[in-house]
PDB file of N, CA and C in Angstrom:
ATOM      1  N   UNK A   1     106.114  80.034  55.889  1.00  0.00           N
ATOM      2  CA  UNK A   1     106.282  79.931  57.325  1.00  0.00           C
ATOM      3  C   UNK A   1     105.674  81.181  57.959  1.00  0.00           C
ATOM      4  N   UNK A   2     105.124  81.021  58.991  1.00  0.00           N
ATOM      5  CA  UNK A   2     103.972  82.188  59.400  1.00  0.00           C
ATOM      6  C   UNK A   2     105.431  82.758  60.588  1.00  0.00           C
ATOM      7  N   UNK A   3     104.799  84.280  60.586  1.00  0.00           N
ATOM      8  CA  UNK A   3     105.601  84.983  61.488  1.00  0.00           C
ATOM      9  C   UNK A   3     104.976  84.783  62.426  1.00  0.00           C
ATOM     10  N   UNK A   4     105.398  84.702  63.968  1.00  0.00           N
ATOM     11  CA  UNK A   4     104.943  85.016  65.138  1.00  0.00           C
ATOM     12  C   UNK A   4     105.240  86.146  65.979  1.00  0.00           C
ATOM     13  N   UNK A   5     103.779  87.093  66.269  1.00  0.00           N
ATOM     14  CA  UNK A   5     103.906  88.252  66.425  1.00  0.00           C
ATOM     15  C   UNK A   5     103.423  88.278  67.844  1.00  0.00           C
ATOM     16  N   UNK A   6     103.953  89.265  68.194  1.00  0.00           N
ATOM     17  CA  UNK A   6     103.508  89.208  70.307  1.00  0.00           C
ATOM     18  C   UNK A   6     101.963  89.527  70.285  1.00  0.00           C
ATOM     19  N   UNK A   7     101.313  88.830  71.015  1.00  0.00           N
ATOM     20  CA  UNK A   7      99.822  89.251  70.834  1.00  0.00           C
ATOM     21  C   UNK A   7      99.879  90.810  71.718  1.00  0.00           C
ATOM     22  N   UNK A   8      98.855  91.643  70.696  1.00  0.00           N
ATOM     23  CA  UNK A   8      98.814  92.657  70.996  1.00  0.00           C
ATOM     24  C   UNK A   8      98.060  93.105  72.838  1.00  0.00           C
ATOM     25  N   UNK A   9      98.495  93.904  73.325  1.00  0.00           N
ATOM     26  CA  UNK A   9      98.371  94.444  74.801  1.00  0.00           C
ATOM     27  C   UNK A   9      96.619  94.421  75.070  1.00  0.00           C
ATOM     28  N   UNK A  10      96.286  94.382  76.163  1.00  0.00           N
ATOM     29  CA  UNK A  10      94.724  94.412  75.834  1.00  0.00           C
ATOM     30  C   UNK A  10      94.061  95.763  75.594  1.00  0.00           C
ATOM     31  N   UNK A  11      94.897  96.452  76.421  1.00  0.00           N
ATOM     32  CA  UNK A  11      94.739  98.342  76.177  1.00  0.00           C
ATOM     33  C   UNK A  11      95.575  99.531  75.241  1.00  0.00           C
ATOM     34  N   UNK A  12      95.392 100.062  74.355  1.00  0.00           N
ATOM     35  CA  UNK A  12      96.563 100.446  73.557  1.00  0.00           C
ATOM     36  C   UNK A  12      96.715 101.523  75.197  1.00  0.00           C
ATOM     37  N   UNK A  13      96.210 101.838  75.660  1.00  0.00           N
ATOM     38  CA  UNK A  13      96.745 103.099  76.835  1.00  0.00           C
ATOM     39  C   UNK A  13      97.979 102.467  78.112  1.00  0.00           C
ATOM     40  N   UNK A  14      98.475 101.375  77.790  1.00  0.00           N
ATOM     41  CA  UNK A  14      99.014 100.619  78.258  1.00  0.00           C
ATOM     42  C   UNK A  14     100.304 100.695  77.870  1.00  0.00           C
ATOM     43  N   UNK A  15     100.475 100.881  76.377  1.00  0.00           N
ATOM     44  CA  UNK A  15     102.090 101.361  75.607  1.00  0.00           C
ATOM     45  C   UNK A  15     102.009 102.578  75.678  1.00  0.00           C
ATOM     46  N   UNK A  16     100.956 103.818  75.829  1.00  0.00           N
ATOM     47  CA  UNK A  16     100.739 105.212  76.254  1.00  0.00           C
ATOM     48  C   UNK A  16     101.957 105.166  77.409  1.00  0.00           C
ATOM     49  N   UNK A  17     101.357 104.361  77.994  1.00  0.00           N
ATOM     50  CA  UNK A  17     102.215 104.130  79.609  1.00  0.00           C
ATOM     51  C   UNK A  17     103.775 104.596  79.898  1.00  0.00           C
ATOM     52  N   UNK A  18     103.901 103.394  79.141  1.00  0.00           N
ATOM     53  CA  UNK A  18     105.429 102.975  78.896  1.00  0.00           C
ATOM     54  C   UNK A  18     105.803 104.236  78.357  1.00  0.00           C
ATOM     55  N   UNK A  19     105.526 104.906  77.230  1.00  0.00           N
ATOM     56  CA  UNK A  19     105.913 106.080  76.543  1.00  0.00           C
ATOM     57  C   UNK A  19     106.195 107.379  77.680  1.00  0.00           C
ATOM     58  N   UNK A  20     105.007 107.382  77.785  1.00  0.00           N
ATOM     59  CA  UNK A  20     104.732 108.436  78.870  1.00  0.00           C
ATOM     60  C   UNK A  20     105.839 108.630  79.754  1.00  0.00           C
ATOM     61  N   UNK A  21     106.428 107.502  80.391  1.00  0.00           N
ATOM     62  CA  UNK A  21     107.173 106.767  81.553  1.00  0.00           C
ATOM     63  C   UNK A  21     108.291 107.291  80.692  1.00  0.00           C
ATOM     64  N   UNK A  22     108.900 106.943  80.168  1.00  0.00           N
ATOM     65  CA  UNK A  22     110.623 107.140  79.499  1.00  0.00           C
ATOM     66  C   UNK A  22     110.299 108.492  79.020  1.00  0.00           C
ATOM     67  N   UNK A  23     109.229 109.365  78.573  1.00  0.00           N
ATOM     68  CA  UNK A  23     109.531 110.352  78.500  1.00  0.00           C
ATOM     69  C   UNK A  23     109.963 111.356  79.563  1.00  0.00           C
ATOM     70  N   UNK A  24     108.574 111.304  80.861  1.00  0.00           N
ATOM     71  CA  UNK A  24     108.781 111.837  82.077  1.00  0.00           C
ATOM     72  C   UNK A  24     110.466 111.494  82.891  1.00  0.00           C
ATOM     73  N   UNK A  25     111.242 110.537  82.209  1.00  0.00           N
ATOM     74  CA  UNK A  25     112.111 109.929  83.448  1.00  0.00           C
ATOM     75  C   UNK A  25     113.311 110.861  82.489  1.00  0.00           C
ATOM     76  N   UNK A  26     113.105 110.731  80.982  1.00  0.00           N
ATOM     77  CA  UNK A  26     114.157 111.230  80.256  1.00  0.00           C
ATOM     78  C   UNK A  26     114.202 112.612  80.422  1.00  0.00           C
ATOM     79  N   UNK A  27     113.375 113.218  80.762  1.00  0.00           N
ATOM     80  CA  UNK A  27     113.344 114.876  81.368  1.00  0.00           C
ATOM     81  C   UNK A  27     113.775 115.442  81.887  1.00  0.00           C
ATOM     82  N   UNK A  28     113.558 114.239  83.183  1.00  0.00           N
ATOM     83  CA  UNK A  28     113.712 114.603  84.709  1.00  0.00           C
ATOM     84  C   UNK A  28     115.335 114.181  84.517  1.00  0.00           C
ATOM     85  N   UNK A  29     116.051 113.461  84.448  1.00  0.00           N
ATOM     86  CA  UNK A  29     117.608 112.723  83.929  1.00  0.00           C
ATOM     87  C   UNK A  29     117.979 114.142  83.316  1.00  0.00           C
ATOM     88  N   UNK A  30     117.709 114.983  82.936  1.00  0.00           N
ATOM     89  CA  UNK A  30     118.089 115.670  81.925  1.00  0.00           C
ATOM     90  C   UNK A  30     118.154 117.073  82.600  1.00  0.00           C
ATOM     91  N   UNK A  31     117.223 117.324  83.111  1.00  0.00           N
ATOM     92  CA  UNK A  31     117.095 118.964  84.380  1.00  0.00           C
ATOM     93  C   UNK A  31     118.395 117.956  85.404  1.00  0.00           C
ATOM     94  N   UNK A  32     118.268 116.982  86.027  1.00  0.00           N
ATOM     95  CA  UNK A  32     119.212 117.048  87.025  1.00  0.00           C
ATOM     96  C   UNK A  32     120.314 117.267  86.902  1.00  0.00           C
ATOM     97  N   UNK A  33     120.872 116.805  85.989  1.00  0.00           N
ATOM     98  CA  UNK A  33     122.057 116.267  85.156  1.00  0.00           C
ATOM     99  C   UNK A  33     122.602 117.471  84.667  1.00  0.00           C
ATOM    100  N   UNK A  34     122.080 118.223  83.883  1.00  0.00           N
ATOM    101  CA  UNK A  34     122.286 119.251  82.687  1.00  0.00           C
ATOM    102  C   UNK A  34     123.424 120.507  83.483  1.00  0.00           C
ATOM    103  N   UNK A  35     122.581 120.687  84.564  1.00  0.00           N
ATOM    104  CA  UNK A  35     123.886 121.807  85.169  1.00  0.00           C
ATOM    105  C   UNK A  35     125.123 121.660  85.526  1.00  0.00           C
ATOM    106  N   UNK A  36     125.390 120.026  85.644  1.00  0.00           N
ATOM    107  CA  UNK A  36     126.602 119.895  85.967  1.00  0.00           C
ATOM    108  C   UNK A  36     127.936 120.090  84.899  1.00  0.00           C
ATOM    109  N   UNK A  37     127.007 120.045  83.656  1.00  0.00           N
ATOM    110  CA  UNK A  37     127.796 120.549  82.406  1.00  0.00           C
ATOM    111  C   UNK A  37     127.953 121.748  81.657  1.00  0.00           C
ATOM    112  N   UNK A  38     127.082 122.729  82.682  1.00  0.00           N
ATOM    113  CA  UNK A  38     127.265 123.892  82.143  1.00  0.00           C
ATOM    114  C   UNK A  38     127.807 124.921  82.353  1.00  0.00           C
ATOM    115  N   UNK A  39     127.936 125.784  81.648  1.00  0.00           N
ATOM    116  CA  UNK A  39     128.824 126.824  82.975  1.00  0.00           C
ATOM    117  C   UNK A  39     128.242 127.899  83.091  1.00  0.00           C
ATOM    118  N   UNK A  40     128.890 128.766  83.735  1.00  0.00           N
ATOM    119  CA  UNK A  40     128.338 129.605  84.477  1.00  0.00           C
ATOM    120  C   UNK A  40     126.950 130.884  83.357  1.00  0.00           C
ATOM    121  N   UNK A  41     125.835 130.622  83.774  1.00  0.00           N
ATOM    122  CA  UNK A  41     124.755 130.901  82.338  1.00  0.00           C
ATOM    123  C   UNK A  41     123.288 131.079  83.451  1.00  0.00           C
ATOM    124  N   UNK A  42     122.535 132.158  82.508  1.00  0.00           N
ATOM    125  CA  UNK A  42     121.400 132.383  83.277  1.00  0.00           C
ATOM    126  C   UNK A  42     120.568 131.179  83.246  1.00  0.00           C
ATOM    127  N   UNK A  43     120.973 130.304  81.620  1.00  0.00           N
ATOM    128  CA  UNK A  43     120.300 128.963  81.321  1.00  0.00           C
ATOM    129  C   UNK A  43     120.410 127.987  83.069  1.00  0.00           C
ATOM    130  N   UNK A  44     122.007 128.073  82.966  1.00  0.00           N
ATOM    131  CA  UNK A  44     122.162 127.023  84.176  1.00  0.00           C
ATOM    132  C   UNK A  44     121.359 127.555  85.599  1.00  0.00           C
ATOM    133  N   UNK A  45     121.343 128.720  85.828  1.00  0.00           N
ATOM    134  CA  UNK A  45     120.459 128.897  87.086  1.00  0.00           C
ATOM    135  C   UNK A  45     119.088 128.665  86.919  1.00  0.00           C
ATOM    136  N   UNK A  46     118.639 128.625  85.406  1.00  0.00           N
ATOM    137  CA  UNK A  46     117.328 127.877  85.073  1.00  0.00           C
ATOM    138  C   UNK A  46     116.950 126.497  85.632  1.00  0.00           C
ATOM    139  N   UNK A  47     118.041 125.699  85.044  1.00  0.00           N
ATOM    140  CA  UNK A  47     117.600 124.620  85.161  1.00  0.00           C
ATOM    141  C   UNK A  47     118.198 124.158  86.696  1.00  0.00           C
ATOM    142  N   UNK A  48     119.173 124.891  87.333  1.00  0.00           N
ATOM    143  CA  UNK A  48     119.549 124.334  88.802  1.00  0.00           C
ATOM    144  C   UNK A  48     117.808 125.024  89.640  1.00  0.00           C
ATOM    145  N   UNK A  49     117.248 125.736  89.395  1.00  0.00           N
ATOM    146  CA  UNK A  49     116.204 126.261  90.207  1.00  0.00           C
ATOM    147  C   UNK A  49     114.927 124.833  89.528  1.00  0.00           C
ATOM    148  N   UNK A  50     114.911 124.273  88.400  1.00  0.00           N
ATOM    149  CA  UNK A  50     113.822 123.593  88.164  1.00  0.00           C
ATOM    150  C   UNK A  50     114.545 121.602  89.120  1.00  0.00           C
ATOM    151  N   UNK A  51     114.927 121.777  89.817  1.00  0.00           N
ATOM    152  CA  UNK A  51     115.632 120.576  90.585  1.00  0.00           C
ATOM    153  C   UNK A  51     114.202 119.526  91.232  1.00  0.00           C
ATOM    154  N   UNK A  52     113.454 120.776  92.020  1.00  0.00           N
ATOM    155  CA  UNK A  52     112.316 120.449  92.447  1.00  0.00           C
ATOM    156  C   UNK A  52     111.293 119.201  91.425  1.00  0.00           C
ATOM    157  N   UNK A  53     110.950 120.070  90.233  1.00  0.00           N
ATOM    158  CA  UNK A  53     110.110 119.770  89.348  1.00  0.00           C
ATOM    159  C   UNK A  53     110.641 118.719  88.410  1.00  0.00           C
ATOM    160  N   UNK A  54     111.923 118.632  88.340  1.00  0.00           N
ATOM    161  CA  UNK A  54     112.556 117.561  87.656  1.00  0.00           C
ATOM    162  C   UNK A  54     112.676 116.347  88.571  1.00  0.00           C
ATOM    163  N   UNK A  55     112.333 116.416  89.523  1.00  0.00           N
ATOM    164  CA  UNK A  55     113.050 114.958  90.360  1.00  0.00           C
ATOM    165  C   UNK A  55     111.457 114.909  90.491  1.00  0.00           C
ATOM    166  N   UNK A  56     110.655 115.613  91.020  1.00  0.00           N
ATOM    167  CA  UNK A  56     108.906 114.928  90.155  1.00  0.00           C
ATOM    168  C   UNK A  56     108.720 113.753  89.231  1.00  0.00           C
ATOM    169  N   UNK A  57     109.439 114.686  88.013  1.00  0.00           N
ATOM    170  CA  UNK A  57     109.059 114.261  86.603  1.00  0.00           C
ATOM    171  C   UNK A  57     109.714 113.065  86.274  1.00  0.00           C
ATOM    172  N   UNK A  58     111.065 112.860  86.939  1.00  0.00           N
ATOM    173  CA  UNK A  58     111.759 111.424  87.126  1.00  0.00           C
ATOM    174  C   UNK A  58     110.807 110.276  88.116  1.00  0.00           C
ATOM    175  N   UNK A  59     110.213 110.862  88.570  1.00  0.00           N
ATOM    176  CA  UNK A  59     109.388 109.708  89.653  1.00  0.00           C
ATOM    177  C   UNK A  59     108.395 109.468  89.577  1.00  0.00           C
ATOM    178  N   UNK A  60     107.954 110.687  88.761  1.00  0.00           N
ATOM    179  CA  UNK A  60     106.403 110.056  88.050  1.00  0.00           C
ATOM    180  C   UNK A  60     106.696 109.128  86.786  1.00  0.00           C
ATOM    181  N   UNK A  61     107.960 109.567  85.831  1.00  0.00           N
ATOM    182  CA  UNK A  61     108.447 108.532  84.993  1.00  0.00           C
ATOM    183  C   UNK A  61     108.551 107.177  85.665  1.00  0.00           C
ATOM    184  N   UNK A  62     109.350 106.875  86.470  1.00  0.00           N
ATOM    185  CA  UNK A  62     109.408 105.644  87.135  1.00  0.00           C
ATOM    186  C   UNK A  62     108.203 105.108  87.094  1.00  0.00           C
ATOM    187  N   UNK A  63     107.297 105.735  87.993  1.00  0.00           N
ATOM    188  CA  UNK A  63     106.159 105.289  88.726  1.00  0.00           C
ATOM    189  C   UNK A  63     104.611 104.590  87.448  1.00  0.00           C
ATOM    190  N   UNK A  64     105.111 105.946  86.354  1.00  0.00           N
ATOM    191  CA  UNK A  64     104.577 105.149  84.849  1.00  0.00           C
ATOM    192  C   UNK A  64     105.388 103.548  84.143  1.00  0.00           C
ATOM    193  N   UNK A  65     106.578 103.946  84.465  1.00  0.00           N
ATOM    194  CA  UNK A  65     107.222 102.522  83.905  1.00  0.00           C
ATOM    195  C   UNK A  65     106.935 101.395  84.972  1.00  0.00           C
ATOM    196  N   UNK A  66     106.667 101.391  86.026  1.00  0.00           N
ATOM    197  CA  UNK A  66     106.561 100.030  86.792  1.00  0.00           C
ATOM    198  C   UNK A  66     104.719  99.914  86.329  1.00  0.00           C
ATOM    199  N   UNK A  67     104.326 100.593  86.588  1.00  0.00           N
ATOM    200  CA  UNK A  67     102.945 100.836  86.177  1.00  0.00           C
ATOM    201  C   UNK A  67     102.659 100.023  84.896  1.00  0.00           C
ATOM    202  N   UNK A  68     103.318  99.948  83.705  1.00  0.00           N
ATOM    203  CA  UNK A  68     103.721  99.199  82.617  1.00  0.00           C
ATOM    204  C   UNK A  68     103.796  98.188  82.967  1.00  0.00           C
ATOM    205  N   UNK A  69     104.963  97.825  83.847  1.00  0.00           N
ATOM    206  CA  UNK A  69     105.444  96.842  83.999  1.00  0.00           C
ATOM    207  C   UNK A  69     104.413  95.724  84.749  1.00  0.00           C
ATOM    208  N   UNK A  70     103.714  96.369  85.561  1.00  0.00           N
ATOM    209  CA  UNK A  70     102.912  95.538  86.837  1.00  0.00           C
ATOM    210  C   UNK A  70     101.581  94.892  85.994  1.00  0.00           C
ATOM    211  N   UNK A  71     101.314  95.409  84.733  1.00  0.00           N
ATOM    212  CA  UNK A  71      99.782  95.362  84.023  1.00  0.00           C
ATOM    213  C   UNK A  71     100.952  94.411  83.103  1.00  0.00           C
ATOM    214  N   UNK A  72     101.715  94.428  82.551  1.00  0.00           N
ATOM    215  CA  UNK A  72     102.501  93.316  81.571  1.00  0.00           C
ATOM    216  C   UNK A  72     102.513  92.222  82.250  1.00  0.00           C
ATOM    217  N   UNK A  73     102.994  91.725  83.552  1.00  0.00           N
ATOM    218  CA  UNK A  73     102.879  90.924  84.371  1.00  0.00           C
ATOM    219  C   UNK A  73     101.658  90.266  84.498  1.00  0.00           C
ATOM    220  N   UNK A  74     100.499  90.737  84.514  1.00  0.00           N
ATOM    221  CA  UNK A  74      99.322  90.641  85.663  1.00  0.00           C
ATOM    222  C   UNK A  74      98.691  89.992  83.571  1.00  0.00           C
ATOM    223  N   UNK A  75      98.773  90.694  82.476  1.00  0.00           N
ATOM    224  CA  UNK A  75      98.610  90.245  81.630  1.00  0.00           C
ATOM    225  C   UNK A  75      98.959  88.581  81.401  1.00  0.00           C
ATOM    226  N   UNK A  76     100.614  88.741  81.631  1.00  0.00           N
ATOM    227  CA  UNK A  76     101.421  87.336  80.834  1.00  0.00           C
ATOM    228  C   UNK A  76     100.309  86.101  81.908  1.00  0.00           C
ATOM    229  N   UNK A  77     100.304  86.403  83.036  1.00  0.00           N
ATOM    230  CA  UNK A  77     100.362  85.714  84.243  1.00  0.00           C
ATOM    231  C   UNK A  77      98.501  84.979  83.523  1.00  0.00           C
ATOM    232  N   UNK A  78      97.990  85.820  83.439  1.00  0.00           N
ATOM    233  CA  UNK A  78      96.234  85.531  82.518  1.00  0.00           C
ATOM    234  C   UNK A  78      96.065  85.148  81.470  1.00  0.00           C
TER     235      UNK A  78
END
């Protein structure tokens, strides 16, 4: 009995994407987040001063995962 395998993406830079995307979002989740568990530490005024650059890195994550998402679509749909 033959396996059925998802036909592969037309671009491998396409699962780059996706990667890219959960990495940038898991970052950014992670600077925002992180100070609220820490205590009082030169670390934590680190990462409360990188707030800016982390809510970036969460929205460029996003903005890679729909990006994924919109070329998966525009694929199935062809």
């Amino acid at each position: 009995m033959p396996s059925q395998r998802p036909a592969p993406s037309r671009s491998p830079l396409n699962n780059d994407m996706l990667v890219r995307g959960v990495i940038l979002a898991l970052i950014g989740l992670i600077l925002i987040i992180a100070p609220h568990f820490m205590g009082n530490s030169p670390t934590r005024d680190l990462f409360t001063h990188a707030q800016i650059p982390a809510w970036f890195s969460l929205v460029l994550g996003l903005a890679f995962m729909g990006q994924y998402a919109k070329q998966r679509l525009k694929d199935k749909r062809d």
